[in-house]
CSV table of C-alpha atoms in Angstrom, one decimal:
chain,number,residue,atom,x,y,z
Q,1,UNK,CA,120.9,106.7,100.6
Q,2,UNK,CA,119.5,105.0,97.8
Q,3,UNK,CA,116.0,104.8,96.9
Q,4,UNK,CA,113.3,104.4,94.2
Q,5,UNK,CA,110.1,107.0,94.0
Q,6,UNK,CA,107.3,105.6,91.4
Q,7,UNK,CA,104.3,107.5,90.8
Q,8,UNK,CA,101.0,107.5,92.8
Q,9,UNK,CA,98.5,105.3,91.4
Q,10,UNK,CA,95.8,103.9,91.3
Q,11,UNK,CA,96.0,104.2,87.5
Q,12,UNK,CA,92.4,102.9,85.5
Q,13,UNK,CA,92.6,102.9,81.6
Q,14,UNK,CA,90.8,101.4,79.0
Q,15,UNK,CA,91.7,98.7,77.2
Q,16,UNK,CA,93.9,99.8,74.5
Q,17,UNK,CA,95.4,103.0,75.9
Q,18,UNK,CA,99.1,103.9,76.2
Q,19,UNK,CA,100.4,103.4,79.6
Q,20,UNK,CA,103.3,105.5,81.4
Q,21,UNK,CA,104.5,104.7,84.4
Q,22,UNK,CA,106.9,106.4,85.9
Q,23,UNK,CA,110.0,105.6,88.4
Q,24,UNK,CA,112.7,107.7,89.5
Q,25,UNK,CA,115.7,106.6,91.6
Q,26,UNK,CA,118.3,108.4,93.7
Q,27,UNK,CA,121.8,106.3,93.9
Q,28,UNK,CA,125.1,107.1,92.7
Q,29,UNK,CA,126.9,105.4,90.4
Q,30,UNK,CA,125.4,102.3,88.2
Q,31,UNK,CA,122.9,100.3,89.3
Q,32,UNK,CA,120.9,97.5,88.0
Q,33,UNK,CA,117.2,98.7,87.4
Q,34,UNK,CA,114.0,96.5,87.4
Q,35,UNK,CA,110.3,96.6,86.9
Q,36,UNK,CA,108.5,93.6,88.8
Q,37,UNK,CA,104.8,92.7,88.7
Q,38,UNK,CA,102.4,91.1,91.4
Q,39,UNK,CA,99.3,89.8,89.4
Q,40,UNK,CA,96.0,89.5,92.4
Q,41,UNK,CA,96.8,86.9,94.8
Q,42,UNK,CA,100.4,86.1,93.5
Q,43,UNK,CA,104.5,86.6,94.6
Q,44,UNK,CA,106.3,89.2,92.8
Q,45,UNK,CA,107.1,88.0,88.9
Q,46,UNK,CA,110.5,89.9,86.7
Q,47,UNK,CA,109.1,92.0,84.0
Q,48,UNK,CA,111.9,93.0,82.8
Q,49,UNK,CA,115.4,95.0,83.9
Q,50,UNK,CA,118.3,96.7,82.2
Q,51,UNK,CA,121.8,96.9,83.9
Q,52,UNK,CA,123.7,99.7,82.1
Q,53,UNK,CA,122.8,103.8,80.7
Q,54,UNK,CA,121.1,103.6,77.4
Q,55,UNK,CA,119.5,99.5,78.4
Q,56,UNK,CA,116.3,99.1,77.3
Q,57,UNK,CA,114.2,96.5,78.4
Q,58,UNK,CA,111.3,94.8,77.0
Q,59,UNK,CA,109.1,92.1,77.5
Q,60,UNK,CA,105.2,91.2,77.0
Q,61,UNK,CA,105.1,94.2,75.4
Q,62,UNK,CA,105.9,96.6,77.9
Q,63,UNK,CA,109.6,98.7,78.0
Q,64,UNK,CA,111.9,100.7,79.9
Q,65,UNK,CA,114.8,102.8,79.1
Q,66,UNK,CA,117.3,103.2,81.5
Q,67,UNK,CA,118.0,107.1,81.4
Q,68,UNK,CA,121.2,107.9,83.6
Q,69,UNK,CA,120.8,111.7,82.9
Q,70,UNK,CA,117.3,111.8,84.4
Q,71,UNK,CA,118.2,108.9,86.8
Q,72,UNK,CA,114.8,107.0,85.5
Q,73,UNK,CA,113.2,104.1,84.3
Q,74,UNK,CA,109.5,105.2,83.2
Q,75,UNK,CA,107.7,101.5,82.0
Q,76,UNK,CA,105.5,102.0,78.8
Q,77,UNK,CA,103.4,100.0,76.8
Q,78,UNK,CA,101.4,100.8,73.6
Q,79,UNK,CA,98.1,98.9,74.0
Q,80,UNK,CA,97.1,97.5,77.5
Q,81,UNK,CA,94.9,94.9,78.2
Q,82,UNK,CA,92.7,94.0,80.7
Q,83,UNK,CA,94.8,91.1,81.9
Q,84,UNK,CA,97.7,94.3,82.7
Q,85,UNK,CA,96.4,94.7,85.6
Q,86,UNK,CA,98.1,94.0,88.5
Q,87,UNK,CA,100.3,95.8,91.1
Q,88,UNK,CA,104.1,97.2,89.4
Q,89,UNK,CA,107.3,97.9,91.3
Q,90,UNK,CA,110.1,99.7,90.1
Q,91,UNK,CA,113.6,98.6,92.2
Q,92,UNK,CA,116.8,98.9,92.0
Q,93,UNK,CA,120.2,96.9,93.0
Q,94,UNK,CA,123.6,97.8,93.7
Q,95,UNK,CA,126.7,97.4,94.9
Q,96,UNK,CA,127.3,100.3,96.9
Q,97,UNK,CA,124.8,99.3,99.4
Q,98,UNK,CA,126.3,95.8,99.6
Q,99,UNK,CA,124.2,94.3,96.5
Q,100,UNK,CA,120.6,95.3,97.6
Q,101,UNK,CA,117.6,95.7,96.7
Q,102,UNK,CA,115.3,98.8,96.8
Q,103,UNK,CA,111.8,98.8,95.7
Q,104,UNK,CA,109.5,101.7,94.9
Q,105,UNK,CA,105.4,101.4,97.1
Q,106,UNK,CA,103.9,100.0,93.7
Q,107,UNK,CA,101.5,101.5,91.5
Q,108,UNK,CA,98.1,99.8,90.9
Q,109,UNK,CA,96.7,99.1,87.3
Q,110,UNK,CA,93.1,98.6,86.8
Q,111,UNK,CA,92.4,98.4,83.0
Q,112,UNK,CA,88.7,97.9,82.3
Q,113,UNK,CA,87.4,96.6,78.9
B,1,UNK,CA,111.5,73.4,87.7
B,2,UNK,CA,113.3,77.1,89.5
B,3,UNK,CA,111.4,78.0,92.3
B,4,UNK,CA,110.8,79.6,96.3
B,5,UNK,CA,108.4,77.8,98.1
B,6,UNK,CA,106.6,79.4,101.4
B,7,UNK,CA,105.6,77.3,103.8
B,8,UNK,CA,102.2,78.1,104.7
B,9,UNK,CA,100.8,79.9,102.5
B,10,UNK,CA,97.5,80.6,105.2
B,11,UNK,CA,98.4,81.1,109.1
B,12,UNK,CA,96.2,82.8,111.7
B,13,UNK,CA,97.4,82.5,115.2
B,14,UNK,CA,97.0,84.2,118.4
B,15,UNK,CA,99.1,86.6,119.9
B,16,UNK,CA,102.4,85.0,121.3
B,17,UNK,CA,102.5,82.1,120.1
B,18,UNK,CA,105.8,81.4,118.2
B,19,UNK,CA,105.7,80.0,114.7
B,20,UNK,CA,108.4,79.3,111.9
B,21,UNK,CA,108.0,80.3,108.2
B,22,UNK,CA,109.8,78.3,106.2
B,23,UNK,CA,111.5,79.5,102.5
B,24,UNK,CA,113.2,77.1,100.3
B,25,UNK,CA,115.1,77.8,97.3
B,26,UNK,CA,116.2,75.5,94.6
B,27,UNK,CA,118.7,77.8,92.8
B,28,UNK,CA,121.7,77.3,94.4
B,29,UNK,CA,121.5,81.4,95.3
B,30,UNK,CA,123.2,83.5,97.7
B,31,UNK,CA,121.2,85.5,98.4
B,32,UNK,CA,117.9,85.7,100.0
B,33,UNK,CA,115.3,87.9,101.7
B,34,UNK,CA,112.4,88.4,103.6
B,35,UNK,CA,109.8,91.3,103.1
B,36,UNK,CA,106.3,92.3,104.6
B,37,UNK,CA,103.9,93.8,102.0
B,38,UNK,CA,101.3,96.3,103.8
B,39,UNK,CA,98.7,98.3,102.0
B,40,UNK,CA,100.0,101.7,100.8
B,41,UNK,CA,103.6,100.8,102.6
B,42,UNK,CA,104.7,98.3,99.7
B,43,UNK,CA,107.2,96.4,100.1
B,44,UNK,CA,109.8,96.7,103.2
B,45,UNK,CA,112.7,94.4,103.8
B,46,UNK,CA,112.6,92.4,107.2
B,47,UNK,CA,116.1,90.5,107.2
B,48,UNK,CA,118.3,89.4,104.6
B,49,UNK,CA,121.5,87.0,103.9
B,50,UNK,CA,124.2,87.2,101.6
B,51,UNK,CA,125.4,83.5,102.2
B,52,UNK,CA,125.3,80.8,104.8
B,53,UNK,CA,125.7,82.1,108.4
B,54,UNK,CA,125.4,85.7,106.9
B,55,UNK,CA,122.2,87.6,108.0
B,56,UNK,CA,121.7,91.2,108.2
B,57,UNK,CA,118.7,93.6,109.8
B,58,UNK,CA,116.7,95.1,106.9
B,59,UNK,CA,113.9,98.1,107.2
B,60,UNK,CA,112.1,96.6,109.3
B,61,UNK,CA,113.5,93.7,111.8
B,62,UNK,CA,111.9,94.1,114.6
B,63,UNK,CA,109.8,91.3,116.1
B,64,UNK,CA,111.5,88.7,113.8
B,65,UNK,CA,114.6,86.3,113.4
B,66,UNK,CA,116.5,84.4,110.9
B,67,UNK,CA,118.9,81.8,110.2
B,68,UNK,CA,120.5,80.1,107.3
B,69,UNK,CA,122.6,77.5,107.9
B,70,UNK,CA,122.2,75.7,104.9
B,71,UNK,CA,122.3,77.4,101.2
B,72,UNK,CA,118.6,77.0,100.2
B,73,UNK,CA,116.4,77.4,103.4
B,74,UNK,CA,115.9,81.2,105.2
B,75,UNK,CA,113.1,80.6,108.4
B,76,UNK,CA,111.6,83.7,109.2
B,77,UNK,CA,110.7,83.0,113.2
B,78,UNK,CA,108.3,85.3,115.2
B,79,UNK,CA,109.4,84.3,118.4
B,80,UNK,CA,105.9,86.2,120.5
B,81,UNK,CA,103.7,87.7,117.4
B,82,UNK,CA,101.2,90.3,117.8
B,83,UNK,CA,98.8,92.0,115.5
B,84,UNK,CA,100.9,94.6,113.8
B,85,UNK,CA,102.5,91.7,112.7
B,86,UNK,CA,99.4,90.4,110.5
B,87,UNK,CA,100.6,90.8,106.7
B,88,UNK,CA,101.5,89.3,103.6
B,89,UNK,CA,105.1,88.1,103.4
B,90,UNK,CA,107.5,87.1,101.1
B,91,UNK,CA,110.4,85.3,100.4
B,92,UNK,CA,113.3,86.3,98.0
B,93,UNK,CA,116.5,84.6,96.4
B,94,UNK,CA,119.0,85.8,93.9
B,95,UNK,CA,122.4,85.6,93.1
B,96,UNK,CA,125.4,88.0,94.1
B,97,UNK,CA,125.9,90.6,91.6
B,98,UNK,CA,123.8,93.6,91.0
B,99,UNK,CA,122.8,92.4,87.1
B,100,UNK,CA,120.6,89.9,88.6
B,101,UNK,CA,117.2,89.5,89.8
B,102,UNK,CA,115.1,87.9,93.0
B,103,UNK,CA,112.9,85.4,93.0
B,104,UNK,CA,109.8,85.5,95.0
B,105,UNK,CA,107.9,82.8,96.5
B,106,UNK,CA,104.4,82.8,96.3
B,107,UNK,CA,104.0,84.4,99.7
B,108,UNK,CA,102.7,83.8,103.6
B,109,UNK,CA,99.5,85.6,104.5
B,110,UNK,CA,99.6,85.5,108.5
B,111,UNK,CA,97.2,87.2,110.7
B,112,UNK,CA,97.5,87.3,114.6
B,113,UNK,CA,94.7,88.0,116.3
């Protein structure tokens, strides 16, 4: 079935540092791919999301390419900042399992000044 | 303003005691969705609904109900809770069609002691 694999975190940088990281999906077909956030103490927030091969989405930022012939979806971003860290979920939606969604465990961000 | 709202936010009750979560959405969506967010086990679906009078088992349903029998409200009932229910849980809505996103509501912390 479908199903989204991110990498292992925790994940510390430093302020400033590039950040990869990386989400794989298994599905066939075309879905919808989405990176969410979860700042400390708060609901899941839309970072961004790109719904066809070749997509890329952007905000704050951060980015994702949506790469059909690797089937993934790494999220990057040039500079972080201390307030990056949070909690990041890589998901998925579509329609062959009846429009839902499919979320990866989340990968944990600490970036220290 | 677009939002889910999760009614409590704070609950700690005692083992068997029923209680009703409620989730309200003001987006004339669909869809909608319950999850339970555990450390290490991210995010796992409980129950979901495609429309009014439409529910469907998710990952991880047992223990808990559902109805919708109007558009914007989705109660997640524990009908006898016990402590491997104590979590964080959220509440979901989107509409149909894989290109878009959920919502989340700012989540229920419950713990049954």
């Amino acid at each position: 079935g479908d199903s989204v694999t991110q990498m292992e975190g925790p994940v510390t940088l430093s302020e400033e540092a590039f950040l990869t990281i990386n989400c794989t999906y298994t599905a066939t077909g075309y879905p919808s791919l989405f990176w969410y956030v979860q700042y400390p103490g708060e609901g899941l927030q839309l970072l961004l999301k790109a719904t066809k091969a070749d997509d890329k989405g952007s905000n704050k930022g951060f980015e994702a390419t949506y790469r059909k012939e690797t089937t993934s979806f790494h999220l990057e971003k040039g500079s972080v900042q201390v307030s990056d860290s949070a909690v990041y979920f890589c998901a998925l939606r579509h329609t062959n399992t009846g429009n839902q969604f499919y979320f990866g465990t989340g990968t944990s961000l600490t970036v220290i000044p | 303003e677009a939002q889910v709202t999760q009614n409590p936010r704070y609950l700690i009750t005692v083992t068997g005691k029923k209680l009703t979560v409620t989730c309200s959405q003001n987006m004339n969506h669909e869809y909608m969705s319950w999850y339970r967010q555990d450390p290490g086990l991210g995010l796992r679906q409980i129950y979901y609904s495609m429309n009014v009078e439409v529910t469907d088992k998710g990952d991880v349903p047992e223990g808990y109900k559902v109805s919708r029998k109007e558009k914007r409200n989705f109660p997640l009932i524990l009908e006898s809770p016990s402590p491997n229910q104590t979590s964080l849980y959220f509440c979901a809505s989107s509409s149909s069609g894989i290109t878009y996103e959920q919502y989340f509501g700012p989540g229920t912390r419950l713990t049954v002691t």
